[in-house]
């Protein structure tokens, strides 16, 4: 089954209850669109209801946490921004936002000085990215390349023989790959392929950074979006081992504060793992 069909078929059932949409939720959107926050409330609810009706509704969508970019909370972000400042007038840096959803983190990069030709975004399907252009009102002004799927393909990922005709051709060219709340929606095999493909896409010295929900003991948890496999929750040690096994030369995996990533009621059995891995 194609991912798009799978996402629609296995769309999760969510409550019709609308969580409180506060002024803090609207802060970034107001800043990005240069409109007063209170005038955006109905606009956000309209887009939110479209997502709930048509798409797989992740918890971040159900609870409006998608409205707040969190990329700048990551400890590696200072280095990412330093690299961008040093090459402000060049296009040689490339930043890929994987599992980008509405694209709030990509737009945060734009507001922090990145140029559109330095940015790319990807996700399993394009639907949330398209809704993001409606949400952020930038259909005409945003021209960042969007790549559908590919990051969990069995082989993206050789510059000489790429399996994916779009993503594979980027092998060895990406400077930074951001992966926020991606790994914990994948199966164990998909996690391994995602990390392997990320390593292949990165240029020498490039880095994969992000965060994921994990567990004290690695193991299955829930179902993947296609409903066919178990999601895999890595432990701190198993995620560290995976990065090293794939070939990353320097790895950091730490426990992180739930509040940094908008997780208000995380299970006591789950951990938040913040990671950076250098090629």
Short mmCIF file of C-alpha atoms in Angstrom, two decimals:
data_model
loop_
_atom_site.label_atom_id
_atom_site.label_comp_id
_atom_site.label_asym_id
_atom_site.label_seq_id
_atom_site.Cartn_x
_atom_site.Cartn_y
_atom_site.Cartn_z
CA UNK A 1 0.00 0.00 0.00
CA UNK A 2 1.29 3.48 -0.83
CA UNK A 3 2.04 5.65 2.19
CA UNK A 4 -0.64 8.19 1.25
CA UNK A 5 -3.32 5.47 1.19
CA UNK A 6 -1.94 3.98 4.37
CA UNK A 7 -2.03 7.29 6.21
CA UNK A 8 -5.64 7.84 5.22
CA UNK A 9 -6.72 4.28 5.96
CA UNK A 10 -5.14 4.20 9.38
CA UNK A 11 -5.92 7.77 10.41
CA UNK A 12 -6.17 7.72 14.17
CA UNK A 13 -9.40 8.52 15.91
CA UNK A 14 -9.18 11.73 17.87
CA UNK A 15 -11.48 13.54 20.20
CA UNK A 16 -13.71 16.27 18.83
CA UNK A 17 -12.71 18.27 21.87
CA UNK A 18 -10.78 21.41 20.97
CA UNK A 19 -7.91 22.14 23.36
CA UNK A 20 -7.40 25.71 24.48
CA UNK A 21 -5.83 27.75 21.69
CA UNK A 22 -3.90 30.32 23.70
CA UNK A 23 -2.10 33.50 22.73
CA UNK A 24 1.22 31.72 23.27
CA UNK A 25 0.20 29.14 20.64
CA UNK A 26 -0.38 31.98 18.17
CA UNK A 27 2.79 33.93 18.93
CA UNK A 28 5.05 32.52 16.21
CA UNK A 29 2.36 32.60 13.52
CA UNK A 30 1.63 36.24 14.37
CA UNK A 31 5.31 37.06 14.14
CA UNK A 32 5.78 35.22 10.85
CA UNK A 33 2.68 36.68 9.17
CA UNK A 34 2.98 40.11 10.82
CA UNK A 35 -0.64 39.95 11.95
CA UNK A 36 -2.16 40.37 15.42
CA UNK A 37 -2.42 37.04 17.22
CA UNK A 38 -6.11 37.33 18.07
CA UNK A 39 -7.05 37.84 14.41
CA UNK A 40 -5.47 34.45 13.59
CA UNK A 41 -7.51 32.26 15.93
CA UNK A 42 -10.27 31.31 13.49
CA UNK A 43 -7.75 30.86 10.69
CA UNK A 44 -5.78 28.34 12.78
CA UNK A 45 -8.93 26.46 13.77
CA UNK A 46 -10.00 26.20 10.12
CA UNK A 47 -6.68 24.64 9.09
CA UNK A 48 -6.61 22.44 12.19
CA UNK A 49 -10.07 21.05 11.43
CA UNK A 50 -8.99 20.26 7.86
CA UNK A 51 -6.04 18.30 9.21
CA UNK A 52 -8.21 16.40 11.69
CA UNK A 53 -10.73 15.54 8.98
CA UNK A 54 -8.35 14.38 6.26
CA UNK A 55 -5.01 13.32 7.73
CA UNK A 56 -3.27 11.15 10.30
CA UNK A 57 -3.52 13.30 13.42
CA UNK A 58 -0.39 13.12 15.51
CA UNK A 59 -0.55 14.26 19.11
CA UNK A 60 1.32 17.47 18.28
CA UNK A 61 -1.46 18.35 15.84
CA UNK A 62 -4.27 17.46 18.23
CA UNK A 63 -2.77 19.69 20.94
CA UNK A 64 -1.59 22.68 18.82
CA UNK A 65 2.07 22.18 19.71
CA UNK A 66 2.82 22.24 15.95
CA UNK A 67 2.28 26.01 16.05
CA UNK A 68 5.48 26.56 18.03
CA UNK A 69 8.86 25.86 16.40
CA UNK A 70 11.29 24.21 18.79
CA UNK A 71 14.41 23.78 16.70
CA UNK A 72 16.16 26.62 18.53
CA UNK A 73 15.77 24.71 21.83
CA UNK A 74 18.22 22.06 20.67
CA UNK A 75 21.76 22.48 22.08
CA UNK A 76 23.25 21.92 18.60
CA UNK A 77 21.32 24.85 17.16
CA UNK A 78 23.92 27.38 18.30
CA UNK A 79 26.51 25.64 16.11
CA UNK A 80 24.03 25.45 13.21
CA UNK A 81 23.42 29.19 13.42
CA UNK A 82 27.13 29.94 13.76
CA UNK A 83 27.79 28.04 10.53
CA UNK A 84 25.04 29.97 8.78
CA UNK A 85 26.41 33.33 9.92
CA UNK A 86 29.87 32.44 8.65
CA UNK A 87 28.50 31.66 5.18
CA UNK A 88 25.70 34.24 5.12
CA UNK A 89 26.37 35.25 1.51
CA UNK A 90 26.93 31.74 0.20
CA UNK A 91 24.57 28.91 -0.69
CA UNK A 92 26.89 26.00 0.03
CA UNK A 93 25.17 25.13 3.32
CA UNK A 94 22.10 22.91 3.02
CA UNK A 95 19.69 22.22 5.87
CA UNK A 96 17.08 19.44 5.56
CA UNK A 97 14.05 19.38 7.88
CA UNK A 98 12.82 15.77 7.94
CA UNK A 99 9.34 14.89 9.18
CA UNK A 100 8.64 18.58 8.76
CA UNK A 101 4.84 18.40 9.21
CA UNK A 102 3.52 21.97 8.73
CA UNK A 103 7.06 23.31 8.37
CA UNK A 104 7.20 25.49 11.46
CA UNK A 105 10.87 24.73 12.17
CA UNK A 106 11.87 25.46 8.58
CA UNK A 107 10.14 28.83 8.84
CA UNK A 108 11.98 29.49 12.10
CA UNK A 109 15.23 29.03 10.19
CA UNK A 110 14.03 31.55 7.62
CA UNK A 111 13.32 34.06 10.36
CA UNK A 112 16.78 33.43 11.80
CA UNK A 113 18.54 34.40 8.60
CA UNK A 114 18.66 31.29 6.42
CA UNK A 115 18.00 31.77 2.71
CA UNK A 116 15.40 29.70 0.92
CA UNK A 117 18.01 28.13 -1.36
CA UNK A 118 19.79 26.80 1.73
CA UNK A 119 16.72 24.95 2.99
CA UNK A 120 14.86 21.75 2.10
CA UNK A 121 12.00 19.89 3.79
CA UNK A 122 10.70 16.33 3.62
CA UNK A 123 7.95 14.12 5.03
CA UNK A 124 6.22 10.85 4.27
CA UNK A 125 3.47 12.69 2.38
CA UNK A 126 3.10 16.30 1.28
CA UNK A 127 -0.33 16.98 2.80
CA UNK A 128 0.82 18.68 5.99
CA UNK A 129 3.39 20.74 4.09
CA UNK A 130 0.65 21.95 1.74
CA UNK A 131 -1.59 22.80 4.69
CA UNK A 132 1.40 24.62 6.19
CA UNK A 133 1.41 27.03 3.28
CA UNK A 134 -2.22 27.77 4.04
CA UNK A 135 -1.54 28.07 7.76
CA UNK A 136 1.44 30.42 7.33
CA UNK A 137 -0.11 32.27 4.36
CA UNK A 138 3.01 31.99 2.21
CA UNK A 139 1.83 30.11 -0.91
CA UNK A 140 3.36 32.72 -3.20
CA UNK A 141 6.50 33.58 -1.25
CA UNK A 142 7.76 30.17 -0.05
CA UNK A 143 9.78 28.26 -2.66
CA UNK A 144 11.68 25.76 -0.52
CA UNK A 145 12.05 22.33 -2.18
CA UNK A 146 9.87 19.65 -0.59
CA UNK A 147 10.79 15.95 -0.91
CA UNK A 148 8.15 13.28 -0.38
CA UNK A 149 9.14 10.04 1.37
CA UNK A 150 12.49 8.40 0.70
CA UNK A 151 14.17 8.71 4.10
CA UNK A 152 13.08 5.21 5.15
CA UNK A 153 13.66 3.58 1.75
CA UNK A 154 15.71 0.41 1.90
CA UNK A 155 18.52 2.21 0.09
CA UNK A 156 18.45 5.92 -0.60
CA UNK A 157 21.64 6.37 -0.51
CA UNK A 158 24.68 5.77 -2.59
CA UNK A 159 25.99 8.60 -4.69
CA UNK A 160 26.90 6.12 -7.40
CA UNK A 161 23.60 4.25 -7.45
CA UNK A 162 20.83 6.07 -5.58
CA UNK A 163 17.62 4.11 -5.14
CA UNK A 164 15.49 7.22 -4.72
CA UNK A 165 15.78 9.46 -7.82
CA UNK A 166 15.38 12.69 -5.84
CA UNK A 167 16.75 12.18 -2.34
CA UNK A 168 19.45 9.76 -3.49
CA UNK A 169 20.92 12.39 -5.79
CA UNK A 170 21.60 14.53 -2.73
CA UNK A 171 24.05 12.01 -1.26
CA UNK A 172 26.97 13.78 0.41
CA UNK A 173 25.52 17.28 -0.03
CA UNK A 174 23.51 18.08 3.11
CA UNK A 175 25.19 19.97 5.96
CA UNK A 176 22.53 19.60 8.64
CA UNK A 177 19.58 17.22 8.99
CA UNK A 178 16.95 18.04 11.61
CA UNK A 179 14.76 15.16 12.85
CA UNK A 180 12.24 16.23 15.49
CA UNK A 181 9.78 13.62 16.77
CA UNK A 182 10.55 11.37 13.80
CA UNK A 183 12.24 8.22 15.06
CA UNK A 184 9.53 7.24 17.54
CA UNK A 185 6.86 6.95 14.80
CA UNK A 186 9.01 4.42 12.88
CA UNK A 187 9.59 0.70 13.22
CA UNK A 188 12.98 -0.60 14.34
CA UNK A 189 13.98 -1.36 10.74
CA UNK A 190 12.73 2.03 9.53
CA UNK A 191 14.73 3.79 12.26
CA UNK A 192 17.86 2.03 11.08
CA UNK A 193 17.19 2.95 7.44
CA UNK A 194 16.42 6.55 8.37
CA UNK A 195 19.71 6.92 10.25
CA UNK A 196 21.63 5.12 7.49
CA UNK A 197 20.14 7.32 4.79
CA UNK A 198 20.78 10.46 6.84
CA UNK A 199 24.44 9.48 7.14
CA UNK A 200 24.64 8.97 3.37
CA UNK A 201 23.04 12.34 2.61
CA UNK A 202 25.32 14.31 4.91
CA UNK A 203 28.50 15.92 3.70
CA UNK A 204 31.72 15.17 5.57
CA UNK A 205 31.51 16.87 8.95
CA UNK A 206 27.74 17.31 8.59
CA UNK A 207 25.39 16.46 11.43
CA UNK A 208 22.06 14.83 12.19
CA UNK A 209 20.34 16.40 15.18
CA UNK A 210 16.92 16.19 16.79
CA UNK A 211 14.91 14.52 19.52
CA UNK A 212 12.72 11.47 19.96
CA UNK A 213 10.63 9.77 22.58
CA UNK A 214 12.46 6.77 23.97
CA UNK A 215 12.30 4.25 26.79
CA UNK A 216 14.50 2.97 29.59
CA UNK A 217 14.50 -0.36 27.78
CA UNK A 218 14.31 -0.32 23.97
CA UNK A 219 11.22 -2.02 22.60
CA UNK A 220 7.99 -1.81 20.58
CA UNK A 221 5.35 0.80 21.36
CA UNK A 222 2.13 1.34 19.43
CA UNK A 223 1.70 1.07 15.68
CA UNK A 224 3.39 2.88 12.79
CA UNK A 225 1.22 5.20 10.65
CA UNK A 226 0.56 2.40 8.12
CA UNK A 227 -0.79 0.20 10.92
CA UNK A 228 1.37 -2.74 9.86
CA UNK A 229 4.38 -2.57 12.16
CA UNK A 230 5.25 -1.74 15.73
CA UNK A 231 6.83 1.61 16.42
CA UNK A 232 10.19 1.27 18.12
CA UNK A 233 11.25 3.22 21.20
CA UNK A 234 15.02 3.39 21.50
CA UNK A 235 16.81 3.57 24.81
CA UNK A 236 19.64 6.02 25.30
CA UNK A 237 22.16 3.22 24.77
CA UNK A 238 20.48 1.58 21.77
CA UNK A 239 20.19 4.89 19.92
CA UNK A 240 23.84 5.68 20.63
CA UNK A 241 24.81 2.23 19.33
CA UNK A 242 22.74 2.68 16.16
CA UNK A 243 24.47 5.95 15.26
CA UNK A 244 27.91 4.41 15.79
CA UNK A 245 26.99 1.24 13.89
CA UNK A 246 25.87 3.28 10.88
CA UNK A 247 29.19 5.11 10.83
CA UNK A 248 28.77 8.43 12.61
CA UNK A 249 32.10 9.46 14.06
CA UNK A 250 30.97 11.54 17.03
CA UNK A 251 27.68 10.99 18.85
CA UNK A 252 25.86 12.67 21.72
CA UNK A 253 22.60 11.28 23.14
CA UNK A 254 21.20 12.83 26.31
CA UNK A 255 18.03 12.79 28.36
CA UNK A 256 16.10 15.99 27.78
CA UNK A 257 13.44 18.02 29.53
CA UNK A 258 9.96 17.21 28.25
CA UNK A 259 8.86 20.83 28.50
CA UNK A 260 11.42 21.93 25.91
CA UNK A 261 9.55 19.92 23.27
CA UNK A 262 5.99 20.71 24.30
CA UNK A 263 5.30 17.34 25.96
CA UNK A 264 2.96 18.04 28.83
CA UNK A 265 1.74 14.59 29.87
CA UNK A 266 4.36 12.12 28.73
CA UNK A 267 4.14 8.61 30.17
CA UNK A 268 6.44 7.97 33.10
CA UNK A 269 7.77 4.99 31.17
CA UNK A 270 8.94 7.17 28.29
CA UNK A 271 12.02 9.33 28.02
CA UNK A 272 12.88 12.26 25.80
CA UNK A 273 16.20 11.69 24.02
CA UNK A 274 18.04 14.61 22.47
CA UNK A 275 20.74 13.62 19.96
CA UNK A 276 23.46 14.97 17.70
CA UNK A 277 25.57 12.77 15.43
CA UNK A 278 28.45 13.97 13.23
CA UNK A 279 29.57 12.27 10.02
#
